[in-house]
Structures are given as structure tokens and as C-alpha cells.
């Protein structure tokens, strides 16, 4: 699978560096929309880390999915919220806030920045990512602590990966930050602070998709449901907005198995649940192909 990087089509105030892994908003607080360079796969985790903030602005990072193909070089609005969502449509974007108690989305019924999740009242178990130290994804199995902020990660996580150049600016920074954090443990950071890791993953409930947001290892959602998967692939979208100045795409270290590699090959050719159900396979394998076991 091609490693995720930032697409060359982005907002006019964005500069892409480090081989497509780092996006920096160079001025103002707007025109910071970025995309992934390929669609996100079902069950795949897309993860970024906040590398730098800038005081003097309000609002923070936005993250989500869109069915608008950046390869078409369509004209980009100033903001992902509300412009990309309400004016262009076919987009599902969430605003990250300073606390994990609330996440926000644009709502035609209630106006911009309507709270949709209250962590204190949300007792639903983390059914999608599970509760263990390892998380099963489309690409294989990943350690949960890779989703944590710098203050909670251990230096042994940072070793050479085929997806990244060990001597690149971002990878060197990763290892130095991890070593520093392990020597100087700190209290939990806010989702909008430097070092925070923000991610997303989507799954299917049939013909519709459901979007989940991941904040420093904690899962929230579904933040969006009834996403029409048959209308087209879903591209990651990031808005480097407001106080968020710079973000970096994080490539997770994957522990692949033969079983997950076989699933990846099958799903390259069979993309609907109806076709999966028609395969002459035992039911437990069908459930595995559908990420239900």
C-alpha cells in the first residue's frame, strides 16, 4: 500500500515539505486545506501530529473526509468548515477543540460549531479500536501507544521504517522528542497542543460509512454516519486552521500477518459487502473480510 502523504493540491497559504509529510500554513489563519495523496481505505488509520502552533488566532485543526478528488485540482474554499462541507458538499469534517469533552461539526439545523459529543455522558465502549495494547487495522496490527502524544510514547517505537527515511527531518525529530519526553514525563496534553496526535478511521455499516475521530489514543464516534460509500472514494482532508500552524503525517509501524495481507488482496477486487457475502467462504472468514471479527 502506498504510504500516505500530503497531496500537491492544497490551500494557497500551505507549504508542503519533508517529502510530503509536513504541512505548514505560512500566513493568515485560512486557506490551509490539505488532502491525502490517495483515498483512505476502510479500516485504515490516518494520523497526524501537531508540530507547531501560532498564537493570536481562534479555532484549531479540522479533520475529516471528502469525496472531492484533489487530482481534479478543483478550486478550494478558504475553510473546510463551513465552506467545504456546506457549499461543496460530499464532505464530513470535524473541528478539534481544546478539551476532549466536545467535538464540533457544522450543522444546518443548529449553526456552526454545534457540540455533538460530550465525553462525560458518553459511556459507549471503544468497540472499534478495542481495549487492548494492539489494534487490528486494514494493514495489519499496530501498537496502541503509537496513537498517544509525545509525553506518553516510548523511544523504542522509533526505529527504521520502510515508509520513512530514518534521517529525514521528521523522523529525527520524532526520536529526539520521544527521548526527551521519556526523561521528563509530563501531564496529559490538550488535543490542540503541540505533540498531540489526531487521527480518524472509517468503517462500513453496510452501504454507508461511519467516521470515527481519534484524539491521543481515545476513540470518539461515529462522528458522521450514512456516508454514501458508493458515491466515490474518501480522501483525507486536513485544515491547518487558526492556532494550528504545522502538522505532520504519522506513518504507523505495522505488524502484518499473512491473513491481513490476503484480506488486502481480496478487497482490491471486491469492494461491496454484497459481493463479499456471495463468496463461497465460511461465515467466520466473511466476517473477517468485513472487519467484523
mmCIF file of C-alpha atoms in Angstrom:
data_model
loop_
_atom_site.group_PDB
_atom_site.id
_atom_site.type_symbol
_atom_site.label_atom_id
_atom_site.label_comp_id
_atom_site.label_asym_id
_atom_site.label_seq_id
_atom_site.Cartn_x
_atom_site.Cartn_y
_atom_site.Cartn_z
ATOM 1 C CA UNK A 1 0.000 0.000 0.000
ATOM 2 C CA UNK A 2 1.320 3.434 -0.951
ATOM 3 C CA UNK A 3 2.372 5.449 2.134
ATOM 4 C CA UNK A 4 0.092 8.406 2.806
ATOM 5 C CA UNK A 5 1.495 11.864 2.114
ATOM 6 C CA UNK A 6 0.030 15.299 1.520
ATOM 7 C CA UNK A 7 -1.376 15.977 -1.937
ATOM 8 C CA UNK A 8 0.230 18.649 -4.135
ATOM 9 C CA UNK A 9 -3.158 20.393 -4.420
ATOM 10 C CA UNK A 10 -3.727 22.446 -1.278
ATOM 11 C CA UNK A 11 -4.681 25.861 0.067
ATOM 12 C CA UNK A 12 -2.685 28.846 -1.147
ATOM 13 C CA UNK A 13 -1.207 29.510 2.304
ATOM 14 C CA UNK A 14 0.139 25.963 2.733
ATOM 15 C CA UNK A 15 3.717 24.824 2.203
ATOM 16 C CA UNK A 16 4.385 21.079 1.926
ATOM 17 C CA UNK A 17 7.820 19.790 2.999
ATOM 18 C CA UNK A 18 9.747 16.702 4.128
ATOM 19 C CA UNK A 19 8.752 14.601 1.133
ATOM 20 C CA UNK A 20 5.075 15.386 1.547
ATOM 21 C CA UNK A 21 4.842 14.587 5.264
ATOM 22 C CA UNK A 22 4.696 18.096 6.772
ATOM 23 C CA UNK A 23 2.144 20.824 6.015
ATOM 24 C CA UNK A 24 2.714 24.362 7.286
ATOM 25 C CA UNK A 25 0.368 27.331 6.986
ATOM 26 C CA UNK A 26 2.733 30.167 6.117
ATOM 27 C CA UNK A 27 0.479 33.159 6.835
ATOM 28 C CA UNK A 28 -3.021 34.245 7.900
ATOM 29 C CA UNK A 29 -5.382 31.740 9.564
ATOM 30 C CA UNK A 30 -7.256 30.488 6.474
ATOM 31 C CA UNK A 31 -6.576 28.815 3.103
ATOM 32 C CA UNK A 32 -4.966 25.908 4.956
ATOM 33 C CA UNK A 33 -6.858 22.985 3.412
ATOM 34 C CA UNK A 34 -4.758 19.883 2.617
ATOM 35 C CA UNK A 35 -5.574 16.408 1.306
ATOM 36 C CA UNK A 36 -4.032 12.983 1.410
ATOM 37 C CA UNK A 37 -2.330 11.902 -1.806
ATOM 38 C CA UNK A 38 -4.628 8.883 -2.095
ATOM 39 C CA UNK A 39 -8.043 7.826 -0.779
ATOM 40 C CA UNK A 40 -8.247 6.412 2.725
ATOM 41 C CA UNK A 41 -9.061 2.720 2.881
ATOM 42 C CA UNK A 42 -11.805 1.319 5.072
ATOM 43 C CA UNK A 43 -10.320 0.340 8.418
ATOM 44 C CA UNK A 44 -7.090 2.303 7.816
ATOM 45 C CA UNK A 45 -5.967 4.830 10.437
ATOM 46 C CA UNK A 46 -4.969 8.283 9.174
ATOM 47 C CA UNK A 47 -2.884 10.080 11.801
ATOM 48 C CA UNK A 48 -1.253 13.500 12.111
ATOM 49 C CA UNK A 49 0.725 15.171 14.865
ATOM 50 C CA UNK A 50 0.590 18.879 15.668
ATOM 51 C CA UNK A 51 4.140 20.164 15.249
ATOM 52 C CA UNK A 52 3.700 23.902 15.785
ATOM 53 C CA UNK A 53 1.038 26.396 16.889
ATOM 54 C CA UNK A 54 0.663 30.136 16.424
ATOM 55 C CA UNK A 55 -0.950 32.419 18.965
ATOM 56 C CA UNK A 56 -3.308 35.226 18.046
ATOM 57 C CA UNK A 57 -5.950 33.204 16.201
ATOM 58 C CA UNK A 58 -9.102 31.426 17.285
ATOM 59 C CA UNK A 59 -10.106 27.905 16.307
ATOM 60 C CA UNK A 60 -7.924 24.877 15.674
ATOM 61 C CA UNK A 61 -7.278 21.944 13.359
ATOM 62 C CA UNK A 62 -10.120 20.442 11.306
ATOM 63 C CA UNK A 63 -10.046 16.824 10.123
ATOM 64 C CA UNK A 64 -12.331 14.632 8.056
ATOM 65 C CA UNK A 65 -13.130 13.042 4.718
ATOM 66 C CA UNK A 66 -14.255 14.278 1.328
ATOM 67 C CA UNK A 67 -15.368 12.679 -1.919
ATOM 68 C CA UNK A 68 -13.972 15.591 -3.932
ATOM 69 C CA UNK A 69 -10.906 14.291 -5.769
ATOM 70 C CA UNK A 70 -7.925 16.662 -5.330
ATOM 71 C CA UNK A 71 -6.462 15.244 -8.560
ATOM 72 C CA UNK A 72 -9.120 17.298 -10.364
ATOM 73 C CA UNK A 73 -7.497 20.466 -8.984
ATOM 74 C CA UNK A 74 -10.885 21.938 -8.089
ATOM 75 C CA UNK A 75 -10.990 25.435 -6.653
ATOM 76 C CA UNK A 76 -10.545 25.314 -2.898
ATOM 77 C CA UNK A 77 -12.548 27.409 -0.448
ATOM 78 C CA UNK A 78 -10.964 29.294 2.444
ATOM 79 C CA UNK A 79 -12.154 26.862 5.086
ATOM 80 C CA UNK A 80 -13.072 23.214 5.454
ATOM 81 C CA UNK A 81 -15.778 24.351 7.895
ATOM 82 C CA UNK A 82 -18.234 25.521 6.830
ATOM 83 C CA UNK A 83 -17.282 26.061 3.168
ATOM 84 C CA UNK A 84 -16.107 22.618 2.047
ATOM 85 C CA UNK A 85 -18.938 20.907 3.927
ATOM 86 C CA UNK A 86 -21.907 23.162 3.213
ATOM 87 C CA UNK A 87 -21.012 24.807 -0.103
ATOM 88 C CA UNK A 88 -19.387 21.914 -1.959
ATOM 89 C CA UNK A 89 -20.939 19.042 -0.020
ATOM 90 C CA UNK A 90 -19.833 15.396 -0.044
ATOM 91 C CA UNK A 91 -17.522 16.197 2.876
ATOM 92 C CA UNK A 92 -17.544 15.243 6.550
ATOM 93 C CA UNK A 93 -15.236 17.430 8.645
ATOM 94 C CA UNK A 94 -14.859 17.873 12.407
ATOM 95 C CA UNK A 95 -13.300 20.738 14.390
ATOM 96 C CA UNK A 96 -10.859 19.777 17.140
ATOM 97 C CA UNK A 97 -11.238 21.732 20.378
ATOM 98 C CA UNK A 98 -9.024 22.393 23.385
ATOM 99 C CA UNK A 99 -10.698 19.741 25.516
ATOM 100 C CA UNK A 100 -11.833 16.229 24.710
ATOM 101 C CA UNK A 101 -15.246 16.867 26.198
ATOM 102 C CA UNK A 102 -16.624 18.314 22.964
ATOM 103 C CA UNK A 103 -16.064 17.821 19.273
ATOM 104 C CA UNK A 104 -17.821 20.105 16.806
ATOM 105 C CA UNK A 105 -19.247 19.903 13.331
ATOM 106 C CA UNK A 106 -21.144 22.239 11.072
ATOM 107 C CA UNK A 107 -24.901 21.774 11.368
ATOM 108 C CA UNK A 108 -27.558 23.274 9.127
ATOM 109 C CA UNK A 109 -30.080 22.904 11.968
ATOM 110 C CA UNK A 110 -28.066 24.429 14.788
ATOM 111 C CA UNK A 111 -25.432 26.576 13.091
ATOM 112 C CA UNK A 112 -21.648 26.372 13.035
ATOM 113 C CA UNK A 113 -19.735 24.556 15.736
ATOM 114 C CA UNK A 114 -22.581 22.589 17.302
ATOM 115 C CA UNK A 115 -21.369 20.160 20.027
ATOM 116 C CA UNK A 116 -22.103 16.550 19.112
ATOM 117 C CA UNK A 117 -20.152 14.554 21.693
ATOM 118 C CA UNK A 118 -19.958 15.023 25.450
ATOM 119 C CA UNK A 119 -17.307 12.671 26.804
ATOM 120 C CA UNK A 120 -18.715 12.876 30.321
ATOM 121 C CA UNK A 121 -22.056 11.487 29.111
ATOM 122 C CA UNK A 122 -20.657 9.093 26.518
ATOM 123 C CA UNK A 123 -20.262 5.698 28.151
ATOM 124 C CA UNK A 124 -20.183 3.681 24.910
ATOM 125 C CA UNK A 125 -17.207 1.245 24.955
ATOM 126 C CA UNK A 126 -14.451 1.702 22.413
ATOM 127 C CA UNK A 127 -15.795 -1.082 20.233
ATOM 128 C CA UNK A 128 -13.975 -0.113 17.045
ATOM 129 C CA UNK A 129 -10.380 0.047 18.328
ATOM 130 C CA UNK A 130 -10.939 -2.351 21.199
ATOM 131 C CA UNK A 131 -9.343 -2.064 24.641
ATOM 132 C CA UNK A 132 -6.017 -3.904 24.319
ATOM 133 C CA UNK A 133 -2.481 -2.734 23.649
ATOM 134 C CA UNK A 134 -2.736 -3.785 19.993
ATOM 135 C CA UNK A 135 -5.189 -2.562 17.353
ATOM 136 C CA UNK A 136 -6.127 -4.506 14.243
ATOM 137 C CA UNK A 137 -6.321 -2.360 11.115
ATOM 138 C CA UNK A 138 -6.684 -2.947 7.393
ATOM 139 C CA UNK A 139 -2.900 -3.025 7.012
ATOM 140 C CA UNK A 140 -2.195 -5.233 9.979
ATOM 141 C CA UNK A 141 -1.750 -4.743 13.719
ATOM 142 C CA UNK A 142 -0.413 -1.568 15.355
ATOM 143 C CA UNK A 143 0.603 -0.758 18.917
ATOM 144 C CA UNK A 144 -1.954 1.481 20.584
ATOM 145 C CA UNK A 145 0.713 3.723 22.108
ATOM 146 C CA UNK A 146 1.631 4.935 18.604
ATOM 147 C CA UNK A 147 -1.604 6.948 18.786
ATOM 148 C CA UNK A 148 -0.527 8.686 22.004
ATOM 149 C CA UNK A 149 1.043 12.156 22.359
ATOM 150 C CA UNK A 150 4.780 12.567 22.855
ATOM 151 C CA UNK A 151 4.575 12.583 26.647
ATOM 152 C CA UNK A 152 3.079 9.065 26.651
ATOM 153 C CA UNK A 153 5.208 7.354 23.988
ATOM 154 C CA UNK A 154 8.404 5.354 24.499
ATOM 155 C CA UNK A 155 11.632 5.798 22.449
ATOM 156 C CA UNK A 156 11.725 2.170 21.310
ATOM 157 C CA UNK A 157 8.791 2.922 18.993
ATOM 158 C CA UNK A 158 11.061 4.915 16.713
ATOM 159 C CA UNK A 159 13.055 2.596 14.534
ATOM 160 C CA UNK A 160 13.707 2.435 10.841
ATOM 161 C CA UNK A 161 10.575 2.016 8.745
ATOM 162 C CA UNK A 162 10.479 1.308 5.005
ATOM 163 C CA UNK A 163 7.880 4.039 4.633
ATOM 164 C CA UNK A 164 10.175 6.760 6.027
ATOM 165 C CA UNK A 165 13.758 7.890 5.649
ATOM 166 C CA UNK A 166 15.400 7.364 9.038
ATOM 167 C CA UNK A 167 17.478 10.524 8.565
ATOM 168 C CA UNK A 168 14.581 12.733 7.455
ATOM 169 C CA UNK A 169 13.768 15.862 9.427
ATOM 170 C CA UNK A 170 10.506 14.417 10.767
ATOM 171 C CA UNK A 171 11.921 11.055 11.847
ATOM 172 C CA UNK A 172 14.907 12.608 13.651
ATOM 173 C CA UNK A 173 12.512 14.971 15.412
ATOM 174 C CA UNK A 174 10.321 12.010 16.378
ATOM 175 C CA UNK A 175 13.159 10.170 18.116
ATOM 176 C CA UNK A 176 14.515 13.259 19.904
ATOM 177 C CA UNK A 177 11.086 14.254 21.160
ATOM 178 C CA UNK A 178 10.379 10.731 22.399
ATOM 179 C CA UNK A 179 13.694 10.544 24.278
ATOM 180 C CA UNK A 180 13.096 13.951 25.837
ATOM 181 C CA UNK A 181 9.533 13.054 26.831
ATOM 182 C CA UNK A 182 10.627 9.809 28.465
ATOM 183 C CA UNK A 183 13.230 11.690 30.545
ATOM 184 C CA UNK A 184 10.793 14.464 31.506
ATOM 185 C CA UNK A 185 7.326 12.961 31.892
ATOM 186 C CA UNK A 186 4.506 15.497 31.792
ATOM 187 C CA UNK A 187 0.788 15.682 32.441
ATOM 188 C CA UNK A 188 -1.641 14.829 29.623
ATOM 189 C CA UNK A 189 -1.693 17.467 26.903
ATOM 190 C CA UNK A 190 -4.744 19.007 25.290
ATOM 191 C CA UNK A 191 -5.777 17.775 21.823
ATOM 192 C CA UNK A 192 -4.813 21.136 20.293
ATOM 193 C CA UNK A 193 -1.328 21.370 21.826
ATOM 194 C CA UNK A 194 1.970 20.638 20.114
ATOM 195 C CA UNK A 195 2.692 16.914 20.209
ATOM 196 C CA UNK A 196 -0.961 15.929 20.174
ATOM 197 C CA UNK A 197 -1.889 13.122 17.752
ATOM 198 C CA UNK A 198 -5.169 13.442 15.881
ATOM 199 C CA UNK A 199 -6.475 10.661 13.684
ATOM 200 C CA UNK A 200 -9.510 9.152 12.019
ATOM 201 C CA UNK A 201 -10.769 5.852 10.714
ATOM 202 C CA UNK A 202 -13.926 4.919 8.858
ATOM 203 C CA UNK A 203 -15.822 1.686 8.667
ATOM 204 C CA UNK A 204 -18.954 0.392 6.964
ATOM 205 C CA UNK A 205 -22.352 -0.456 8.371
ATOM 206 C CA UNK A 206 -23.471 -1.841 5.006
ATOM 207 C CA UNK A 207 -23.713 0.583 2.101
ATOM 208 C CA UNK A 208 -22.995 3.552 4.362
ATOM 209 C CA UNK A 209 -19.795 4.621 6.094
ATOM 210 C CA UNK A 210 -19.191 5.791 9.648
ATOM 211 C CA UNK A 211 -16.377 8.167 10.616
ATOM 212 C CA UNK A 212 -14.566 7.939 13.962
ATOM 213 C CA UNK A 213 -12.112 10.505 15.326
ATOM 214 C CA UNK A 214 -9.077 9.517 17.433
ATOM 215 C CA UNK A 215 -7.692 12.045 19.937
ATOM 216 C CA UNK A 216 -4.433 10.989 21.575
ATOM 217 C CA UNK A 217 -5.463 7.351 21.578
ATOM 218 C CA UNK A 218 -9.114 7.880 22.565
ATOM 219 C CA UNK A 219 -11.827 6.997 20.057
ATOM 220 C CA UNK A 220 -14.929 9.162 19.502
ATOM 221 C CA UNK A 221 -17.832 8.419 17.251
ATOM 222 C CA UNK A 222 -19.304 7.735 14.969
ATOM 223 C CA UNK A 223 -18.908 11.457 14.318
ATOM 224 C CA UNK A 224 -20.556 11.079 10.910
ATOM 225 C CA UNK A 225 -22.785 8.304 9.653
ATOM 226 C CA UNK A 226 -24.657 7.498 6.443
ATOM 227 C CA UNK A 227 -21.618 8.405 4.318
ATOM 228 C CA UNK A 228 -22.548 7.131 0.812
ATOM 229 C CA UNK A 229 -19.618 4.831 0.048
ATOM 230 C CA UNK A 230 -20.936 4.052 -3.443
ATOM 231 C CA UNK A 231 -20.607 7.722 -4.470
ATOM 232 C CA UNK A 232 -16.817 7.561 -4.609
ATOM 233 C CA UNK A 233 -13.616 7.072 -2.626
ATOM 234 C CA UNK A 234 -12.986 9.072 0.539
ATOM 235 C CA UNK A 235 -9.951 11.368 0.635
ATOM 236 C CA UNK A 236 -8.413 12.556 3.928
ATOM 237 C CA UNK A 237 -8.796 16.301 4.409
ATOM 238 C CA UNK A 238 -6.968 18.451 6.953
ATOM 239 C CA UNK A 239 -7.489 22.150 7.515
ATOM 240 C CA UNK A 240 -4.412 23.705 9.146
ATOM 241 C CA UNK A 241 -6.628 26.343 10.657
ATOM 242 C CA UNK A 242 -6.450 29.011 13.358
ATOM 243 C CA UNK A 243 -3.879 28.381 16.073
ATOM 244 C CA UNK A 244 -2.700 25.154 14.395
ATOM 245 C CA UNK A 245 0.344 26.159 12.362
ATOM 246 C CA UNK A 246 2.033 22.914 11.274
ATOM 247 C CA UNK A 247 1.120 19.223 11.175
ATOM 248 C CA UNK A 248 2.966 16.053 10.209
ATOM 249 C CA UNK A 249 1.537 12.818 8.825
ATOM 250 C CA UNK A 250 2.487 9.888 11.064
ATOM 251 C CA UNK A 251 3.176 6.510 9.467
ATOM 252 C CA UNK A 252 2.270 3.787 11.925
ATOM 253 C CA UNK A 253 4.593 0.831 12.348
ATOM 254 C CA UNK A 254 2.584 -2.141 11.127
ATOM 255 C CA UNK A 255 2.868 -5.775 12.198
ATOM 256 C CA UNK A 256 1.455 -7.574 9.165
ATOM 257 C CA UNK A 257 0.184 -11.134 9.095
ATOM 258 C CA UNK A 258 -0.460 -13.439 6.159
ATOM 259 C CA UNK A 259 -4.160 -13.243 6.954
ATOM 260 C CA UNK A 260 -4.280 -9.446 6.724
ATOM 261 C CA UNK A 261 -2.185 -9.454 3.533
ATOM 262 C CA UNK A 262 -4.652 -11.890 1.945
ATOM 263 C CA UNK A 263 -7.570 -9.696 3.002
ATOM 264 C CA UNK A 264 -5.934 -6.676 1.399
ATOM 265 C CA UNK A 265 -5.592 -8.532 -1.891
ATOM 266 C CA UNK A 266 -9.213 -9.751 -1.811
ATOM 267 C CA UNK A 267 -10.564 -6.267 -1.089
ATOM 268 C CA UNK A 268 -8.670 -4.828 -4.044
ATOM 269 C CA UNK A 269 -11.060 -6.753 -6.283
ATOM 270 C CA UNK A 270 -14.230 -6.965 -4.192
ATOM 271 C CA UNK A 271 -15.394 -3.638 -2.786
ATOM 272 C CA UNK A 272 -19.019 -4.173 -1.719
ATOM 273 C CA UNK A 273 -20.454 -6.170 1.160
ATOM 274 C CA UNK A 274 -22.933 -7.807 -1.204
ATOM 275 C CA UNK A 275 -20.120 -9.313 -3.269
ATOM 276 C CA UNK A 276 -18.271 -10.349 -0.111
ATOM 277 C CA UNK A 277 -21.341 -12.174 1.186
ATOM 278 C CA UNK A 278 -21.617 -14.046 -2.121
ATOM 279 C CA UNK A 279 -18.122 -15.562 -1.815
ATOM 280 C CA UNK A 280 -18.057 -19.352 -1.218
ATOM 281 C CA UNK A 281 -16.303 -18.949 2.135
ATOM 282 C CA UNK A 282 -17.123 -19.891 5.732
ATOM 283 C CA UNK A 283 -19.046 -17.232 7.629
ATOM 284 C CA UNK A 284 -16.164 -16.502 10.006
ATOM 285 C CA UNK A 285 -13.928 -15.601 7.030
ATOM 286 C CA UNK A 286 -16.636 -13.374 5.573
ATOM 287 C CA UNK A 287 -16.823 -11.572 8.916
ATOM 288 C CA UNK A 288 -13.044 -11.163 8.898
ATOM 289 C CA UNK A 289 -13.103 -9.673 5.392
ATOM 290 C CA UNK A 290 -15.760 -7.230 6.580
ATOM 291 C CA UNK A 291 -13.696 -6.229 9.654
ATOM 292 C CA UNK A 292 -16.354 -7.712 11.946
ATOM 293 C CA UNK A 293 -14.077 -10.160 13.745
#
